[in-house]
PDB file of C-alpha atoms in Angstrom:
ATOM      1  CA  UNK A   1      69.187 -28.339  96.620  1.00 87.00           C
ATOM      2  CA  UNK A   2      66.692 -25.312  97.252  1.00 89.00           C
ATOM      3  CA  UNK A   3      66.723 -22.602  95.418  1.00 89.00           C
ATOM      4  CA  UNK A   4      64.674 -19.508  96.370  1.00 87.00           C
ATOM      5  CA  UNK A   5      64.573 -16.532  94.402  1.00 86.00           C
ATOM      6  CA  UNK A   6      62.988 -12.875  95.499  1.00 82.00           C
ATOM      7  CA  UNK A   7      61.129 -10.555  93.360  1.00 81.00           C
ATOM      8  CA  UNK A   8      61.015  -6.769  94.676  1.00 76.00           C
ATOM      9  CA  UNK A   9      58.224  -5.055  93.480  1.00 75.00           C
ATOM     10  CA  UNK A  10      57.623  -1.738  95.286  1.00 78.00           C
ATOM     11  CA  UNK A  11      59.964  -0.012  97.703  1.00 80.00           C
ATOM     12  CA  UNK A  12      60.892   3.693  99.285  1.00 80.00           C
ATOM     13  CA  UNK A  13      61.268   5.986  96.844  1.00 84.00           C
ATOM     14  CA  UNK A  14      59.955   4.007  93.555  1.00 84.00           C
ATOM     15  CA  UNK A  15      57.539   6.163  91.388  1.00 86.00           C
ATOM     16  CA  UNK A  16      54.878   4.178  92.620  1.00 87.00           C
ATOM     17  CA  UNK A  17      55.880   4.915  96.394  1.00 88.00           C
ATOM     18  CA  UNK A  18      57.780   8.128  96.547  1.00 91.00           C
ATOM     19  CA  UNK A  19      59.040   8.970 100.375  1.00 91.00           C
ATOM     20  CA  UNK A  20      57.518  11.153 102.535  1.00 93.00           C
ATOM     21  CA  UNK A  21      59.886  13.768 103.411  1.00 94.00           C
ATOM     22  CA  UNK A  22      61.022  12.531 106.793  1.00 93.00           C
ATOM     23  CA  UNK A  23      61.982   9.406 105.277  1.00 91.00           C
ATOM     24  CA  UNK A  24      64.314  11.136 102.756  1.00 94.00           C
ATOM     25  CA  UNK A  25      65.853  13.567 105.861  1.00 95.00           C
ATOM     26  CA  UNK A  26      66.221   9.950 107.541  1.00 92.00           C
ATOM     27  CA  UNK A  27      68.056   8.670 104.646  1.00 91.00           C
ATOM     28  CA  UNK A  28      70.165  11.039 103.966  1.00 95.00           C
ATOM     29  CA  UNK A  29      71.388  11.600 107.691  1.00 94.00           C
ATOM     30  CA  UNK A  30      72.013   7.839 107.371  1.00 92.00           C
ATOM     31  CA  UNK A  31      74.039   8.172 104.163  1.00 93.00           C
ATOM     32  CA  UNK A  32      76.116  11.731 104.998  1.00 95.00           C
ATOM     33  CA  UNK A  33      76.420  11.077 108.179  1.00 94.00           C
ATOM     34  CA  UNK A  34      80.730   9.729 107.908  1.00 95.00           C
ATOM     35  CA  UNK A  35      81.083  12.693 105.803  1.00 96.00           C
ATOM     36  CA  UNK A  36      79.504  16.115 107.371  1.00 96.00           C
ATOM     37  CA  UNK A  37      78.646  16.533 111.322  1.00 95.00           C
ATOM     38  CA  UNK A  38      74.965  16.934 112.090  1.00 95.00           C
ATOM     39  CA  UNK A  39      75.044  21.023 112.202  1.00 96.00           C
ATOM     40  CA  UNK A  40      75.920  20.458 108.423  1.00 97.00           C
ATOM     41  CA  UNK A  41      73.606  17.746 107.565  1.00 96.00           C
ATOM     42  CA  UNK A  42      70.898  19.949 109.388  1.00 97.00           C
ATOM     43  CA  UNK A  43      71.340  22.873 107.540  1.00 96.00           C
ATOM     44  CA  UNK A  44      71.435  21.330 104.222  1.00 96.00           C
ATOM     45  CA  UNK A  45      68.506  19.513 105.094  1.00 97.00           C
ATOM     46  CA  UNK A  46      67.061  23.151 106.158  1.00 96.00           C
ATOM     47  CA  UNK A  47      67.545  24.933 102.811  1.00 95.00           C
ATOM     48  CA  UNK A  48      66.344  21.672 100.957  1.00 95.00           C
ATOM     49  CA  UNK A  49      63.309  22.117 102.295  1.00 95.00           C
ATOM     50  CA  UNK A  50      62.740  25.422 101.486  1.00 94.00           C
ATOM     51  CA  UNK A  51      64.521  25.501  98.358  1.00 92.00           C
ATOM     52  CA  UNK A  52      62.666  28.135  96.403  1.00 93.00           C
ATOM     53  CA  UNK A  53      63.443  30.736  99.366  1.00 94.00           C
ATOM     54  CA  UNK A  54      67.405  29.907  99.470  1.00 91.00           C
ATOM     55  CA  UNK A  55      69.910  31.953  96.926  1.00 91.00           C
ATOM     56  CA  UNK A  56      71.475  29.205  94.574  1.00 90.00           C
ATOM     57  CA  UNK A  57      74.760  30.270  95.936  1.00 92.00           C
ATOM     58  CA  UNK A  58      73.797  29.630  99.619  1.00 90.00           C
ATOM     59  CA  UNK A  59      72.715  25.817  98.033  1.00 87.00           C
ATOM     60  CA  UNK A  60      76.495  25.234  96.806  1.00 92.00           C
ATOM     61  CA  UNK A  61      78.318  26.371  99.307  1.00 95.00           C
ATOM     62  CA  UNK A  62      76.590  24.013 102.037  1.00 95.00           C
ATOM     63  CA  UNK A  63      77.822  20.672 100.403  1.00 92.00           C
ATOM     64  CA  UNK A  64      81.168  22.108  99.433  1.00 94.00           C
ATOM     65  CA  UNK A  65      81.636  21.691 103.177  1.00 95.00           C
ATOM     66  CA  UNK A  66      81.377  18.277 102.984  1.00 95.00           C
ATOM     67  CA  UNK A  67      84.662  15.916 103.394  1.00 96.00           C
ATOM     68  CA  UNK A  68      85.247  14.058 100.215  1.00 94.00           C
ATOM     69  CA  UNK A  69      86.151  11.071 102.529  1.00 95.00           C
ATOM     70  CA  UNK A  70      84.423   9.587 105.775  1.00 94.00           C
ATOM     71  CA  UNK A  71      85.691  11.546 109.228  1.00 92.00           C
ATOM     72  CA  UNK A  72      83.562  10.202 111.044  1.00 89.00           C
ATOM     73  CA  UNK A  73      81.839   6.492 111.621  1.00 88.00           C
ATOM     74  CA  UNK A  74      77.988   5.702 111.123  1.00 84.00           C
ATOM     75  CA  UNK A  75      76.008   6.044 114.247  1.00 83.00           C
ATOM     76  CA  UNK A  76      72.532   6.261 112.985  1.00 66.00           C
ATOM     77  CA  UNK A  77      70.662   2.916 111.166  1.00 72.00           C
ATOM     78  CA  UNK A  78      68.713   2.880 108.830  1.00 68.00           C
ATOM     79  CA  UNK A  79      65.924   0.105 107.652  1.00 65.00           C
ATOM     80  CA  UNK A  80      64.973  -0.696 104.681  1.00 61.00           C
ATOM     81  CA  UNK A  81      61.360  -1.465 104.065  1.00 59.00           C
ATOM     82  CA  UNK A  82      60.924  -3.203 100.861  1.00 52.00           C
ATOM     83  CA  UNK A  83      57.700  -4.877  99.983  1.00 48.00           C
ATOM     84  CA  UNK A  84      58.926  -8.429  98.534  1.00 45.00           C
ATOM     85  CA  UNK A  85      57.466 -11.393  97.648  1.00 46.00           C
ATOM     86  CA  UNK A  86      59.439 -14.495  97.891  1.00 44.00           C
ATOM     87  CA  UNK A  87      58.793 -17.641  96.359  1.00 46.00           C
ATOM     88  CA  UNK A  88      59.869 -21.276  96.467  1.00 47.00           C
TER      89      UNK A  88
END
């Protein structure tokens, strides 16, 4: 019998790799995407960005717009990119 066995040891978003920021849109489109059309995700994504010239309130209220269950299926894909090492 063969056993392998896989050791991850960096990948998006560690503290020693953090994402560039079109790489966290990307995921996050990927992982909202059942739950809030893409004129929501988009303007979520919009005062994100600029956080520090958004009123807290204007923060809330986006993602209270967001269903609580999926309306919608997943369109988008999104790849991993670990950097593993695999031995035998």
């Amino acid at each position: 019998m063969k056993r392998l066995s896989r050791t991850q040891t960096d990948f998006d978003g560690a503290p020693t790799r953090p994402m560039p920021w079109a790489r966290v849109v990307e995921k996050f489109h990927w992982l909202s995407e059942p739950y809030a059309d893409p004129a929501l995700r988009d303007a979520i994504v919009a005062v994100v960005e600029e956080l520090d010239s958004h009123p807290l309130t204007e923060l809330t209220a986006l993602p209270a717009r967001v269903s609580p269950t999926p309306v919608r299926t997943r369109s988008l894909r999104f790849v991993q990119r670990p950097h593993t090492q695999i031995t035998r």
